[in-house]
Every structure is written in C-alpha cells, then in structure tokens.
Amino acid sequence: GCMQNGKWYPFGHIERTEDCYRCSCREGGMKCCSLFSRPVSYDKKKCKIIVNKKRCDYDVVEKNDPSKECSPQARV
C-alpha cells in the first residue's frame, strides 16, 4: 500500500481521500490529483473563499455574512 499524510491506503484507485484528493497507489508510490476547483472570478472586496471539505470544494461567501453565497464565479 501507500502512505499519504499519515494514513495508509491499499494498492489501487482511491476515489477520495480525507484531504479531498483522487489517488492511484502503486508499487512505485502514490499519485494524486486535487478534487477542488478554485474560484477565480468573484468580488474580492465583498467576498472570501472558504474550504468545504465535506463537499471537497471551495465556497465563495460574503465577508460580512458567510451564510450568503457570492456569484457568479469562474473556476479553474
């Protein structure tokens, strides 16, 4: 298996790690790709980005009221 961030994973495909990565564990090591898509187009004066590990995504919310989402956004 493979060790990633202190956690042991079996050989093969890992759909989602606790840190929101999709990985492949092989004898040569572990290769991972982030499941997050980073927002790049939003009102940076009014809004902020917060990590949502439950959904493996970033939320863009109002700085003064994080319960309100900001939109529209472009992501990469």
mmCIF file of C-alpha atoms in Angstrom:
data_model
loop_
_atom_site.group_PDB
_atom_site.id
_atom_site.type_symbol
_atom_site.label_atom_id
_atom_site.label_comp_id
_atom_site.label_asym_id
_atom_site.label_seq_id
_atom_site.Cartn_x
_atom_site.Cartn_y
_atom_site.Cartn_z
ATOM 1 C CA GLY A 1 0.000 0.000 0.000
ATOM 2 C CA CYS A 2 0.898 3.690 0.202
ATOM 3 C CA MET A 3 1.231 6.268 2.974
ATOM 4 C CA GLN A 4 -0.303 9.718 2.357
ATOM 5 C CA ASN A 5 -0.491 12.395 5.081
ATOM 6 C CA GLY A 6 -0.097 9.804 7.827
ATOM 7 C CA LYS A 7 -2.820 7.478 6.503
ATOM 8 C CA TRP A 8 -2.274 4.078 4.907
ATOM 9 C CA TYR A 9 -4.069 3.311 1.606
ATOM 10 C CA PRO A 10 -4.253 -0.029 -0.242
ATOM 11 C CA PHE A 11 -2.873 -0.501 -3.756
ATOM 12 C CA GLY A 12 -5.258 0.596 -6.475
ATOM 13 C CA HIS A 13 -7.547 3.543 -7.167
ATOM 14 C CA ILE A 14 -8.674 5.765 -4.276
ATOM 15 C CA GLU A 15 -11.751 7.757 -5.294
ATOM 16 C CA ARG A 16 -11.458 10.305 -2.476
ATOM 17 C CA THR A 17 -9.029 10.763 0.407
ATOM 18 C CA GLU A 18 -9.841 12.617 3.631
ATOM 19 C CA ASP A 19 -7.921 15.601 2.190
ATOM 20 C CA CYS A 20 -10.047 15.685 -0.997
ATOM 21 C CA TYR A 21 -7.689 14.045 -3.467
ATOM 22 C CA ARG A 22 -8.278 11.294 -6.024
ATOM 23 C CA CYS A 23 -5.266 8.985 -5.987
ATOM 24 C CA SER A 24 -3.668 5.954 -7.517
ATOM 25 C CA CYS A 25 -1.500 3.800 -5.234
ATOM 26 C CA ARG A 26 1.077 1.578 -6.953
ATOM 27 C CA GLU A 27 4.343 -0.077 -6.011
ATOM 28 C CA GLY A 28 6.247 2.988 -7.254
ATOM 29 C CA GLY A 29 4.285 5.309 -4.946
ATOM 30 C CA MET A 30 1.125 7.355 -4.848
ATOM 31 C CA LYS A 31 -0.006 9.913 -7.438
ATOM 32 C CA CYS A 32 -2.845 12.258 -6.523
ATOM 33 C CA CYS A 33 -4.959 14.970 -8.096
ATOM 34 C CA SER A 34 -6.984 17.560 -6.156
ATOM 35 C CA LEU A 35 -10.785 17.361 -6.321
ATOM 36 C CA PHE A 36 -11.061 21.119 -5.654
ATOM 37 C CA SER A 37 -11.790 23.635 -8.414
ATOM 38 C CA ARG A 38 -10.563 27.059 -7.309
ATOM 39 C CA PRO A 39 -12.823 30.098 -7.834
ATOM 40 C CA VAL A 40 -11.020 32.830 -9.799
ATOM 41 C CA SER A 41 -13.736 35.332 -10.703
ATOM 42 C CA TYR A 42 -15.618 36.874 -7.784
ATOM 43 C CA ASP A 43 -15.888 40.203 -5.923
ATOM 44 C CA LYS A 44 -12.709 40.048 -3.814
ATOM 45 C CA LYS A 45 -13.644 43.165 -1.809
ATOM 46 C CA LYS A 46 -17.042 41.802 -0.773
ATOM 47 C CA CYS A 47 -16.424 38.038 -0.747
ATOM 48 C CA LYS A 48 -13.969 35.426 0.533
ATOM 49 C CA ILE A 49 -13.136 31.789 -0.202
ATOM 50 C CA ILE A 50 -13.589 29.101 2.448
ATOM 51 C CA VAL A 51 -12.761 25.387 2.188
ATOM 52 C CA ASN A 52 -15.667 22.959 2.320
ATOM 53 C CA LYS A 53 -14.041 19.542 2.947
ATOM 54 C CA LYS A 54 -17.437 17.846 3.232
ATOM 55 C CA ARG A 55 -18.070 18.578 -0.472
ATOM 56 C CA CYS A 56 -14.376 18.796 -1.472
ATOM 57 C CA ASP A 57 -14.938 22.257 -2.881
ATOM 58 C CA TYR A 58 -14.425 25.926 -2.148
ATOM 59 C CA ASP A 59 -17.361 28.111 -1.159
ATOM 60 C CA VAL A 60 -17.361 31.798 -2.035
ATOM 61 C CA VAL A 61 -19.283 33.715 0.618
ATOM 62 C CA GLU A 62 -19.811 37.295 1.733
ATOM 63 C CA LYS A 63 -17.180 38.501 4.200
ATOM 64 C CA ASN A 64 -19.794 40.227 6.384
ATOM 65 C CA ASP A 65 -22.280 37.334 6.272
ATOM 66 C CA PRO A 66 -20.742 33.920 5.453
ATOM 67 C CA SER A 67 -24.222 32.366 5.259
ATOM 68 C CA LYS A 68 -24.710 34.218 1.927
ATOM 69 C CA GLU A 69 -23.018 32.917 -1.221
ATOM 70 C CA CYS A 70 -21.403 35.179 -3.792
ATOM 71 C CA SER A 71 -21.945 34.576 -7.502
ATOM 72 C CA PRO A 72 -21.299 34.298 -10.394
ATOM 73 C CA GLN A 73 -17.843 32.694 -10.341
ATOM 74 C CA ALA A 74 -15.438 31.159 -12.790
ATOM 75 C CA ARG A 75 -13.363 28.180 -11.607
ATOM 76 C CA VAL A 76 -10.139 26.523 -12.622
#
